[in-house]
Amino acid sequence: MTDRFDVVVVGGGTAGCVVAARLAEAGSRRVCLLEAGPDYGPLAGGRWPGEILDARALCFTHDWGRGGEDDRSLGARVLGGSGAHNACVLVQGTPADYDEWGPEWRYEVFSPYLRRAETALRGAPANTDRPSPFHFAVLEAAQAAGLPLLSDPNDPAQPVGVAPFPANVVDGTRWNAALAYLDPVRDRLVVAGDTLVDRVLLDGGRATGVLTSDVRRVEGDVVVLAAGAYFSPAILLRSGVGPEAELRRLGIEPAAALPVGETLLDHCGVDVAWEPSETLTAALARHEREHGVFEAHVLLKLASSACPPGSFDLHLLPWVTPQPQDGRYGIAFPIFHVKPASAGRLRLRSLDPSELPLVERGFLTREEDLMPLLEGIERARTLAATPPLRDMLGAEIRPADVDPARYVRETIRNYFHPAGTCPIGPVVDPFGRVLGLEGLVVADASIMPTIPRANTNLTTAAIAERIAETL
């Protein structure tokens, strides 16, 4: 690998693939993309593992590991990032979500980048045209319970309702950002897989490149961190960019005193689950033999009593999980608060780049986040009691007889949408440039100052589209 480039992009997830590809397309600069996990090459090469390409189920084979206090995944370590593992939900937040980020990111300005990202990711109206009988029943029951069928779940004029969710799925393949963005420009840049970055090299307040965990220098005029909301801040902290007291605790000489990692945002939620009836089990088994089962297909956008008028603050994502060991199926209604007020933080455990950061979720540190989830549980129960779902479900498994508030406090979990650890304003300027340093840019979900009411992959791709344009 040549060790001198015009731009070094760190992290080959959604954001990194977008930035590297857009810069390579321009053809005027030499670009290197560094990814900690494997690079399986172009799709046509036939090297991608089947479970990554199969959009029917979540994948965890290339997981970074579990660094949180709740023992939850920190995402995928592979080119394509968590977009190579996820459910391919391609939805956007409300205009108000983006307006919160400042004039440079207001919805009127940002929406063309959302559309550009959706086009590049080959967004489709749904992940399959053969949904399971369970998801068919959910659609019917939701409408019977009074929810409108949304013609477009991304239409700001339709904040509440039910529909198959838009998805980056092409003929059953999970169309991650490596396939969508990198494959067309592979010959115009250098992609280095299995390359873990330790820190950014700084000289007199300017980034000059990065140092890898095996002590290789990769020099660049511009360094773009796109390692995600867990690992971009970790790299900055090891580089001496962060809260001064935290850096000195670790024995790091501060280069820039900024509140890196002090705010970690994510959506939070719980599962409500039922036993499937024998009728549903037989119908799902038949469908699985003939078509396979997509675990998710339908999204309900709901408004709690605390939600501002004309918006929503809950996602309900009905889920079916085949259980091959006994031929049964798990049926759950995950319900997520998508505009929580609570926040956590991220810190380093040590200076070792192979050691995962310590993730403190901070869920329910603001008491007002509890009530929307309690209402979400009741909405899920109402849905389950509405025909045709009523005759397809048996006993409630979770929370069943457990007090709902206690259940939420004991089982609350994340939605795999980390954001906000290097936010616009305190850490970076409106275009991701790290305050007080030259040649260092952050271009991923960590720059979100507030979290949108949406699965964050599409928004992250759009952020990277916009920042690539400014480089």
PDB file of N, CA, C and O in Angstrom, residues 271-314:
ATOM      1  N   ASP A 271     -39.071  -5.082  23.877  1.00  0.00           N
ATOM      2  CA  ASP A 271     -39.853  -6.021  23.072  1.00  0.00           C
ATOM      3  C   ASP A 271     -41.110  -6.444  23.822  1.00  0.00           C
ATOM      4  O   ASP A 271     -41.061  -6.752  25.019  1.00  0.00           O
ATOM      5  N   VAL A 272     -42.224  -6.463  23.082  1.00  0.00           N
ATOM      6  CA  VAL A 272     -43.441  -7.102  23.566  1.00  0.00           C
ATOM      7  C   VAL A 272     -43.605  -8.358  22.712  1.00  0.00           C
ATOM      8  O   VAL A 272     -43.486  -8.276  21.486  1.00  0.00           O
ATOM      9  N   ALA A 273     -43.824  -9.499  23.328  1.00  0.00           N
ATOM     10  CA  ALA A 273     -43.779 -10.756  22.576  1.00  0.00           C
ATOM     11  C   ALA A 273     -44.944 -11.676  22.924  1.00  0.00           C
ATOM     12  O   ALA A 273     -45.465 -11.661  24.052  1.00  0.00           O
ATOM     13  N   TRP A 274     -45.341 -12.472  21.939  1.00  0.00           N
ATOM     14  CA  TRP A 274     -46.439 -13.433  22.077  1.00  0.00           C
ATOM     15  C   TRP A 274     -46.032 -14.796  21.537  1.00  0.00           C
ATOM     16  O   TRP A 274     -45.148 -14.898  20.673  1.00  0.00           O
ATOM     17  N   GLU A 275     -46.691 -15.807  22.020  1.00  0.00           N
ATOM     18  CA  GLU A 275     -46.597 -17.130  21.409  1.00  0.00           C
ATOM     19  C   GLU A 275     -47.385 -17.109  20.098  1.00  0.00           C
ATOM     20  O   GLU A 275     -48.497 -16.556  20.046  1.00  0.00           O
ATOM     21  N   PRO A 276     -46.855 -17.679  19.014  1.00  0.00           N
ATOM     22  CA  PRO A 276     -47.670 -17.800  17.805  1.00  0.00           C
ATOM     23  C   PRO A 276     -48.677 -18.937  17.962  1.00  0.00           C
ATOM     24  O   PRO A 276     -48.404 -19.944  18.630  1.00  0.00           O
ATOM     25  N   SER A 277     -49.846 -18.787  17.365  1.00  0.00           N
ATOM     26  CA  SER A 277     -50.817 -19.879  17.370  1.00  0.00           C
ATOM     27  C   SER A 277     -50.323 -20.988  16.451  1.00  0.00           C
ATOM     28  O   SER A 277     -49.419 -20.799  15.628  1.00  0.00           O
ATOM     29  N   GLU A 278     -50.931 -22.144  16.569  1.00  0.00           N
ATOM     30  CA  GLU A 278     -50.573 -23.246  15.676  1.00  0.00           C
ATOM     31  C   GLU A 278     -50.886 -22.881  14.228  1.00  0.00           C
ATOM     32  O   GLU A 278     -50.161 -23.260  13.304  1.00  0.00           O
ATOM     33  N   THR A 279     -51.976 -22.146  14.027  1.00  0.00           N
ATOM     34  CA  THR A 279     -52.343 -21.721  12.668  1.00  0.00           C
ATOM     35  C   THR A 279     -51.262 -20.834  12.071  1.00  0.00           C
ATOM     36  O   THR A 279     -50.855 -21.009  10.913  1.00  0.00           O
ATOM     37  N   LEU A 280     -50.770 -19.861  12.863  1.00  0.00           N
ATOM     38  CA  LEU A 280     -49.715 -18.978  12.360  1.00  0.00           C
ATOM     39  C   LEU A 280     -48.421 -19.751  12.143  1.00  0.00           C
ATOM     40  O   LEU A 280     -47.733 -19.540  11.137  1.00  0.00           O
ATOM     41  N   THR A 281     -48.091 -20.648  13.048  1.00  0.00           N
ATOM     42  CA  THR A 281     -46.869 -21.432  12.892  1.00  0.00           C
ATOM     43  C   THR A 281     -46.896 -22.228  11.591  1.00  0.00           C
ATOM     44  O   THR A 281     -45.915 -22.259  10.835  1.00  0.00           O
ATOM     45  N   ALA A 282     -48.019 -22.853  11.303  1.00  0.00           N
ATOM     46  CA  ALA A 282     -48.142 -23.633  10.061  1.00  0.00           C
ATOM     47  C   ALA A 282     -48.049 -22.733   8.838  1.00  0.00           C
ATOM     48  O   ALA A 282     -47.393 -23.073   7.841  1.00  0.00           O
ATOM     49  N   ALA A 283     -48.685 -21.560   8.905  1.00  0.00           N
ATOM     50  CA  ALA A 283     -48.641 -20.634   7.771  1.00  0.00           C
ATOM     51  C   ALA A 283     -47.232 -20.108   7.546  1.00  0.00           C
ATOM     52  O   ALA A 283     -46.777 -19.974   6.394  1.00  0.00           O
ATOM     53  N   LEU A 284     -46.512 -19.806   8.620  1.00  0.00           N
ATOM     54  CA  LEU A 284     -45.139 -19.329   8.481  1.00  0.00           C
ATOM     55  C   LEU A 284     -44.226 -20.420   7.938  1.00  0.00           C
ATOM     56  O   LEU A 284     -43.349 -20.159   7.103  1.00  0.00           O
ATOM     57  N   ALA A 285     -44.406 -21.643   8.400  1.00  0.00           N
ATOM     58  CA  ALA A 285     -43.581 -22.756   7.910  1.00  0.00           C
ATOM     59  C   ALA A 285     -43.787 -22.969   6.409  1.00  0.00           C
ATOM     60  O   ALA A 285     -42.824 -23.193   5.659  1.00  0.00           O
ATOM     61  N   ARG A 286     -45.021 -22.885   5.994  1.00  0.00           N
ATOM     62  CA  ARG A 286     -45.321 -23.033   4.565  1.00  0.00           C
ATOM     63  C   ARG A 286     -44.679 -21.894   3.754  1.00  0.00           C
ATOM     64  O   ARG A 286     -44.068 -22.114   2.710  1.00  0.00           O
ATOM     65  N   HIS A 287     -44.806 -20.686   4.274  1.00  0.00           N
ATOM     66  CA  HIS A 287     -44.232 -19.530   3.585  1.00  0.00           C
ATOM     67  C   HIS A 287     -42.705 -19.633   3.540  1.00  0.00           C
ATOM     68  O   HIS A 287     -42.080 -19.321   2.515  1.00  0.00           O
ATOM     69  N   GLU A 288     -42.104 -20.098   4.630  1.00  0.00           N
ATOM     70  CA  GLU A 288     -40.651 -20.214   4.672  1.00  0.00           C
ATOM     71  C   GLU A 288     -40.153 -21.240   3.655  1.00  0.00           C
ATOM     72  O   GLU A 288     -39.133 -21.030   2.983  1.00  0.00           O
ATOM     73  N   ARG A 289     -40.875 -22.346   3.528  1.00  0.00           N
ATOM     74  CA  ARG A 289     -40.472 -23.360   2.533  1.00  0.00           C
ATOM     75  C   ARG A 289     -40.551 -22.805   1.116  1.00  0.00           C
ATOM     76  O   ARG A 289     -39.692 -23.106   0.272  1.00  0.00           O
ATOM     77  N   GLU A 290     -41.537 -21.995   0.844  1.00  0.00           N
ATOM     78  CA  GLU A 290     -41.769 -21.522  -0.518  1.00  0.00           C
ATOM     79  C   GLU A 290     -40.977 -20.269  -0.865  1.00  0.00           C
ATOM     80  O   GLU A 290     -40.525 -20.111  -1.998  1.00  0.00           O
ATOM     81  N   HIS A 291     -40.793 -19.374   0.125  1.00  0.00           N
ATOM     82  CA  HIS A 291     -40.200 -18.070  -0.197  1.00  0.00           C
ATOM     83  C   HIS A 291     -39.081 -17.643   0.742  1.00  0.00           C
ATOM     84  O   HIS A 291     -38.343 -16.710   0.411  1.00  0.00           O
ATOM     85  N   GLY A 292     -38.953 -18.285   1.887  1.00  0.00           N
ATOM     86  CA  GLY A 292     -38.101 -17.730   2.934  1.00  0.00           C
ATOM     87  C   GLY A 292     -38.851 -16.644   3.685  1.00  0.00           C
ATOM     88  O   GLY A 292     -39.819 -16.081   3.173  1.00  0.00           O
ATOM     89  N   VAL A 293     -38.405 -16.353   4.891  1.00  0.00           N
ATOM     90  CA  VAL A 293     -39.097 -15.379   5.741  1.00  0.00           C
ATOM     91  C   VAL A 293     -38.198 -14.173   5.997  1.00  0.00           C
ATOM     92  O   VAL A 293     -37.073 -14.325   6.490  1.00  0.00           O
ATOM     93  N   PHE A 294     -38.673 -12.990   5.626  1.00  0.00           N
ATOM     94  CA  PHE A 294     -38.027 -11.754   6.039  1.00  0.00           C
ATOM     95  C   PHE A 294     -38.462 -11.456   7.466  1.00  0.00           C
ATOM     96  O   PHE A 294     -39.660 -11.348   7.747  1.00  0.00           O
ATOM     97  N   GLU A 295     -37.485 -11.302   8.355  1.00  0.00           N
ATOM     98  CA  GLU A 295     -37.812 -11.098   9.769  1.00  0.00           C
ATOM     99  C   GLU A 295     -38.633  -9.829   9.994  1.00  0.00           C
ATOM    100  O   GLU A 295     -39.496  -9.786  10.869  1.00  0.00           O
ATOM    101  N   ALA A 296     -38.343  -8.786   9.227  1.00  0.00           N
ATOM    102  CA  ALA A 296     -39.068  -7.521   9.359  1.00  0.00           C
ATOM    103  C   ALA A 296     -39.585  -7.104   7.992  1.00  0.00           C
ATOM    104  O   ALA A 296     -38.983  -7.411   6.962  1.00  0.00           O
ATOM    105  N   HIS A 297     -40.703  -6.393   7.971  1.00  0.00           N
ATOM    106  CA  HIS A 297     -41.262  -5.922   6.708  1.00  0.00           C
ATOM    107  C   HIS A 297     -42.129  -4.679   6.889  1.00  0.00           C
ATOM    108  O   HIS A 297     -42.240  -3.861   5.985  1.00  0.00           O
ATOM    109  N   VAL A 298     -42.722  -4.519   8.061  1.00  0.00           N
ATOM    110  CA  VAL A 298     -43.705  -3.468   8.303  1.00  0.00           C
ATOM    111  C   VAL A 298     -43.194  -2.519   9.382  1.00  0.00           C
ATOM    112  O   VAL A 298     -42.593  -2.958  10.369  1.00  0.00           O
ATOM    113  N   LEU A 299     -43.439  -1.227   9.193  1.00  0.00           N
ATOM    114  CA  LEU A 299     -43.107  -0.220  10.198  1.00  0.00           C
ATOM    115  C   LEU A 299     -44.363   0.550  10.576  1.00  0.00           C
ATOM    116  O   LEU A 299     -45.111   0.998   9.699  1.00  0.00           O
ATOM    117  N   LEU A 300     -44.591   0.686  11.882  1.00  0.00           N
ATOM    118  CA  LEU A 300     -45.654   1.549  12.385  1.00  0.00           C
ATOM    119  C   LEU A 300     -45.021   2.787  13.003  1.00  0.00           C
ATOM    120  O   LEU A 300     -44.120   2.681  13.853  1.00  0.00           O
ATOM    121  N   LYS A 301     -45.440   3.962  12.564  1.00  0.00           N
ATOM    122  CA  LYS A 301     -45.007   5.231  13.132  1.00  0.00           C
ATOM    123  C   LYS A 301     -46.157   5.745  14.005  1.00  0.00           C
ATOM    124  O   LYS A 301     -47.266   5.963  13.514  1.00  0.00           O
ATOM    125  N   LEU A 302     -45.877   5.918  15.298  1.00  0.00           N
ATOM    126  CA  LEU A 302     -46.913   6.232  16.268  1.00  0.00           C
ATOM    127  C   LEU A 302     -46.552   7.481  17.050  1.00  0.00           C
ATOM    128  O   LEU A 302     -45.367   7.835  17.178  1.00  0.00           O
ATOM    129  N   ALA A 303     -47.548   8.134  17.592  1.00  0.00           N
ATOM    130  CA  ALA A 303     -47.352   9.323  18.415  1.00  0.00           C
ATOM    131  C   ALA A 303     -47.845   9.056  19.828  1.00  0.00           C
ATOM    132  O   ALA A 303     -49.008   8.684  20.022  1.00  0.00           O
ATOM    133  N   SER A 304     -46.978   9.237  20.796  1.00  0.00           N
ATOM    134  CA  SER A 304     -47.405   9.130  22.190  1.00  0.00           C
ATOM    135  C   SER A 304     -48.130  10.414  22.591  1.00  0.00           C
ATOM    136  O   SER A 304     -48.164  11.399  21.853  1.00  0.00           O
ATOM    137  N   SER A 305     -48.676  10.421  23.794  1.00  0.00           N
ATOM    138  CA  SER A 305     -49.379  11.616  24.275  1.00  0.00           C
ATOM    139  C   SER A 305     -48.427  12.776  24.514  1.00  0.00           C
ATOM    140  O   SER A 305     -48.853  13.932  24.597  1.00  0.00           O
ATOM    141  N   ALA A 306     -47.112  12.490  24.584  1.00  0.00           N
ATOM    142  CA  ALA A 306     -46.116  13.547  24.788  1.00  0.00           C
ATOM    143  C   ALA A 306     -45.586  14.111  23.474  1.00  0.00           C
ATOM    144  O   ALA A 306     -44.804  15.063  23.488  1.00  0.00           O
ATOM    145  N   CYS A 307     -46.002  13.541  22.372  1.00  0.00           N
ATOM    146  CA  CYS A 307     -45.457  13.920  21.072  1.00  0.00           C
ATOM    147  C   CYS A 307     -46.071  15.236  20.592  1.00  0.00           C
ATOM    148  O   CYS A 307     -47.285  15.441  20.716  1.00  0.00           O
ATOM    149  N   PRO A 308     -45.259  16.119  20.001  1.00  0.00           N
ATOM    150  CA  PRO A 308     -45.823  17.350  19.438  1.00  0.00           C
ATOM    151  C   PRO A 308     -46.816  17.033  18.322  1.00  0.00           C
ATOM    152  O   PRO A 308     -46.664  16.023  17.613  1.00  0.00           O
ATOM    153  N   PRO A 309     -47.815  17.860  18.129  1.00  0.00           N
ATOM    154  CA  PRO A 309     -48.782  17.620  17.046  1.00  0.00           C
ATOM    155  C   PRO A 309     -48.084  17.562  15.691  1.00  0.00           C
ATOM    156  O   PRO A 309     -47.100  18.257  15.451  1.00  0.00           O
ATOM    157  N   GLY A 310     -48.612  16.699  14.821  1.00  0.00           N
ATOM    158  CA  GLY A 310     -48.079  16.597  13.467  1.00  0.00           C
ATOM    159  C   GLY A 310     -46.765  15.875  13.365  1.00  0.00           C
ATOM    160  O   GLY A 310     -46.040  16.027  12.370  1.00  0.00           O
ATOM    161  N   SER A 311     -46.421  15.069  14.381  1.00  0.00           N
ATOM    162  CA  SER A 311     -45.163  14.337  14.347  1.00  0.00           C
ATOM    163  C   SER A 311     -45.381  12.941  14.922  1.00  0.00           C
ATOM    164  O   SER A 311     -46.520  12.499  15.116  1.00  0.00           O
ATOM    165  N   PHE A 312     -44.303  12.227  15.180  1.00  0.00           N
ATOM    166  CA  PHE A 312     -44.370  10.905  15.806  1.00  0.00           C
ATOM    167  C   PHE A 312     -43.144  10.747  16.689  1.00  0.00           C
ATOM    168  O   PHE A 312     -42.135  11.444  16.518  1.00  0.00           O
ATOM    169  N   ASP A 313     -43.202   9.834  17.641  1.00  0.00           N
ATOM    170  CA  ASP A 313     -42.050   9.602  18.511  1.00  0.00           C
ATOM    171  C   ASP A 313     -41.851   8.129  18.853  1.00  0.00           C
ATOM    172  O   ASP A 313     -41.004   7.797  19.688  1.00  0.00           O
ATOM    173  N   LEU A 314     -42.608   7.241  18.205  1.00  0.00           N
ATOM    174  CA  LEU A 314     -42.468   5.806  18.446  1.00  0.00           C
ATOM    175  C   LEU A 314     -42.376   5.048  17.122  1.00  0.00           C
ATOM    176  O   LEU A 314     -43.073   5.387  16.165  1.00  0.00           O
TER     177      LEU A 314
END
